[in-house]
mmCIF file of N, CA and C in Angstrom:
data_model
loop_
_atom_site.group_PDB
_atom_site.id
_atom_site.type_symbol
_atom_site.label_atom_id
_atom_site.label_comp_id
_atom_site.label_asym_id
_atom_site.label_seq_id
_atom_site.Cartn_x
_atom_site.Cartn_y
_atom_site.Cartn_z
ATOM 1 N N UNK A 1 102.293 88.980 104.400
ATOM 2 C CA UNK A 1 101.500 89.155 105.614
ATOM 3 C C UNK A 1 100.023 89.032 105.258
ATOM 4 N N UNK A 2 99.218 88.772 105.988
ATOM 5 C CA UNK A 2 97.959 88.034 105.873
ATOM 6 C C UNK A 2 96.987 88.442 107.294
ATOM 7 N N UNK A 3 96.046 89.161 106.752
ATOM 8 C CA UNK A 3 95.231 89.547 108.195
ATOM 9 C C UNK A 3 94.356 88.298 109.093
ATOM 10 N N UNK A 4 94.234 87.864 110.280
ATOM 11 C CA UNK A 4 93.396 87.260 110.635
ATOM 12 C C UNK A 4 92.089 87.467 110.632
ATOM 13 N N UNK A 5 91.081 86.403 110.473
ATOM 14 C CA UNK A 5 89.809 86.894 109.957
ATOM 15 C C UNK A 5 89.120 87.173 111.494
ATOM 16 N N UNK A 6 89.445 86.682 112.522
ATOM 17 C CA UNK A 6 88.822 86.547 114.034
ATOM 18 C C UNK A 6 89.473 87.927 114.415
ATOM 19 N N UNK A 7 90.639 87.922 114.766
ATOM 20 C CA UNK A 7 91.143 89.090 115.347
ATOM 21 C C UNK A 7 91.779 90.332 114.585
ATOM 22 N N UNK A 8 92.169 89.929 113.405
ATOM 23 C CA UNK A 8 92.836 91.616 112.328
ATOM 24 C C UNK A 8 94.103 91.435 113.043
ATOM 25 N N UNK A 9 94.549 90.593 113.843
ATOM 26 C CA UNK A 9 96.148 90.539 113.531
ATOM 27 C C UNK A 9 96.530 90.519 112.499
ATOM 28 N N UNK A 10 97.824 90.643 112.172
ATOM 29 C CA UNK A 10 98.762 90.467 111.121
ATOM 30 C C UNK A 10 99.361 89.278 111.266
ATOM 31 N N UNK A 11 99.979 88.381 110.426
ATOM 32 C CA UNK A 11 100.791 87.711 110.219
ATOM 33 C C UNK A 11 101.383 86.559 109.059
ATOM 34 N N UNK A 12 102.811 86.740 109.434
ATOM 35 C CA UNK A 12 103.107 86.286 107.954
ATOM 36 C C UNK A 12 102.511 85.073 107.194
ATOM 37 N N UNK A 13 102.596 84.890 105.987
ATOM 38 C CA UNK A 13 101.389 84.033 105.475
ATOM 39 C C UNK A 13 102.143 83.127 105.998
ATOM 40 N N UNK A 14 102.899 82.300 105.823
ATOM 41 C CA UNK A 14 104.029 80.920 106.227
ATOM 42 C C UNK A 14 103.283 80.204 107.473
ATOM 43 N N UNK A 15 102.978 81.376 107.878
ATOM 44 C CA UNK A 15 102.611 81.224 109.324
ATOM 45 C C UNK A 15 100.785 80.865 110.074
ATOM 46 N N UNK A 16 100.536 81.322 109.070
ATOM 47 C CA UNK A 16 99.260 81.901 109.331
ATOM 48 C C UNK A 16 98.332 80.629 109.173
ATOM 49 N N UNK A 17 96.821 80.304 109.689
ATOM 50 C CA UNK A 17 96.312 78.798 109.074
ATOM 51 C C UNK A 17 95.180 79.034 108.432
ATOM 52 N N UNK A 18 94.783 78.507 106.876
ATOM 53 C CA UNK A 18 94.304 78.789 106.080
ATOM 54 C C UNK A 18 93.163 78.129 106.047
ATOM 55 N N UNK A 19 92.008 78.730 106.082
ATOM 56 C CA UNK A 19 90.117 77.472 106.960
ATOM 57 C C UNK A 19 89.269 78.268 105.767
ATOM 58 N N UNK A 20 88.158 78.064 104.830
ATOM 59 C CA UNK A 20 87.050 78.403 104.142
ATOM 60 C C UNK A 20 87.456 79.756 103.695
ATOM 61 N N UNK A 21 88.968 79.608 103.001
ATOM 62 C CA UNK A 21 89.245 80.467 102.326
ATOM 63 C C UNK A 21 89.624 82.032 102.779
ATOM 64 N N UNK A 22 89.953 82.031 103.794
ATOM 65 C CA UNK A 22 90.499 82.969 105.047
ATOM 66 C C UNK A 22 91.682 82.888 105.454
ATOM 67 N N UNK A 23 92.202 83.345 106.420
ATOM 68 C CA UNK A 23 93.909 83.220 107.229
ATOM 69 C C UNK A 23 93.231 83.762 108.841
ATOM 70 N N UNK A 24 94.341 83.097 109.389
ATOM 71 C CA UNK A 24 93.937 82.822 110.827
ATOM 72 C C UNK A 24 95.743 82.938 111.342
ATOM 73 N N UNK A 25 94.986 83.869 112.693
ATOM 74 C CA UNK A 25 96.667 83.782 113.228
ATOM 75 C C UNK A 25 97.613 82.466 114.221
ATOM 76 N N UNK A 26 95.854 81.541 114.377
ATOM 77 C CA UNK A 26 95.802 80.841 115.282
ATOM 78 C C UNK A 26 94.484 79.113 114.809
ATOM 79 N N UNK A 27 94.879 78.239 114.962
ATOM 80 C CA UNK A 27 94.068 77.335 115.057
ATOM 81 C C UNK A 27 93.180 77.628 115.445
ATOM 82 N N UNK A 28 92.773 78.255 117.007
ATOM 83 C CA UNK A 28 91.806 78.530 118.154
ATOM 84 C C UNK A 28 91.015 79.156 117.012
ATOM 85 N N UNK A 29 91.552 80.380 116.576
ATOM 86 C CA UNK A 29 90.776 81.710 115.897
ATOM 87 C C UNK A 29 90.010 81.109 114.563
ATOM 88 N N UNK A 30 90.789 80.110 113.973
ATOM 89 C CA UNK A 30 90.013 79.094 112.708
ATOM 90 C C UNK A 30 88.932 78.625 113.301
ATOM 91 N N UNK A 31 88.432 77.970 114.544
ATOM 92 C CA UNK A 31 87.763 76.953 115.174
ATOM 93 C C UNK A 31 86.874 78.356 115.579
ATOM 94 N N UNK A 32 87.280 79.611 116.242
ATOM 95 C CA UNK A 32 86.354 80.172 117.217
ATOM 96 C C UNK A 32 85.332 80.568 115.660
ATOM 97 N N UNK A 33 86.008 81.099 114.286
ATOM 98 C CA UNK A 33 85.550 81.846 113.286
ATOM 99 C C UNK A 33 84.860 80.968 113.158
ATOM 100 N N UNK A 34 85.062 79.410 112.625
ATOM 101 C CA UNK A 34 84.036 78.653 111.909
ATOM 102 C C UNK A 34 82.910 78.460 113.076
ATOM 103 N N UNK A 35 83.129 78.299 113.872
ATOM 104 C CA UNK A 35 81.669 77.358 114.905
ATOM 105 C C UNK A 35 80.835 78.651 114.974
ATOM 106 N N UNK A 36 81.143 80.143 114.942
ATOM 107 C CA UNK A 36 80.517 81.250 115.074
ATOM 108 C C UNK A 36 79.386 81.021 113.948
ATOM 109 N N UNK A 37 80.671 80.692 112.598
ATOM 110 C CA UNK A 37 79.478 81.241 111.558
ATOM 111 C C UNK A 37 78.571 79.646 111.305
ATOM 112 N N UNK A 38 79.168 79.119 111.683
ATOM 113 C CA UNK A 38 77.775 78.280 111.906
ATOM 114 C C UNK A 38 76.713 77.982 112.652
ATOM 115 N N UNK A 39 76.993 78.896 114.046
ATOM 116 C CA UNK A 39 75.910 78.922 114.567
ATOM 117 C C UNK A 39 75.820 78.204 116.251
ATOM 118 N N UNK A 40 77.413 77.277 115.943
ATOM 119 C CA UNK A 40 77.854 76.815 117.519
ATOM 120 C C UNK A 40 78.678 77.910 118.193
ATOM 121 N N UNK A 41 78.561 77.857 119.600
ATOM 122 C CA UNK A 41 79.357 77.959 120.284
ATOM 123 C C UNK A 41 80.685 77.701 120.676
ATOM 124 N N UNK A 42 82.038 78.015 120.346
ATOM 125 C CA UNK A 42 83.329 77.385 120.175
ATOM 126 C C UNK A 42 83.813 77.059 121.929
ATOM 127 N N UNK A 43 83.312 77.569 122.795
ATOM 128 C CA UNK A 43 84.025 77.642 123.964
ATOM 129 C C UNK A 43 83.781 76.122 124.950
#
């Protein structure tokens, strides 16, 4: 199991999507985390 870096869900690693060395429970949550820390807007 593997925490999401956007939300602190849980989920199993198998499952989970792996972006700048993090886990994500969700594509969306990879995309919302990265454009944050760079400074865009994801929405």
């Amino acid at each position: 199991m593997v925490r999401c870096a956007e939300c602190g869900v849980h989920a199993p690693k198998g499952d989970a999507v792996a972006a700048g060395g993090e886990y994500f429970c969700s594509t969306e949550h990879a995309q919302r985390h990265g454009a944050r820390a760079s400074g865009h807007d994801a929405r």
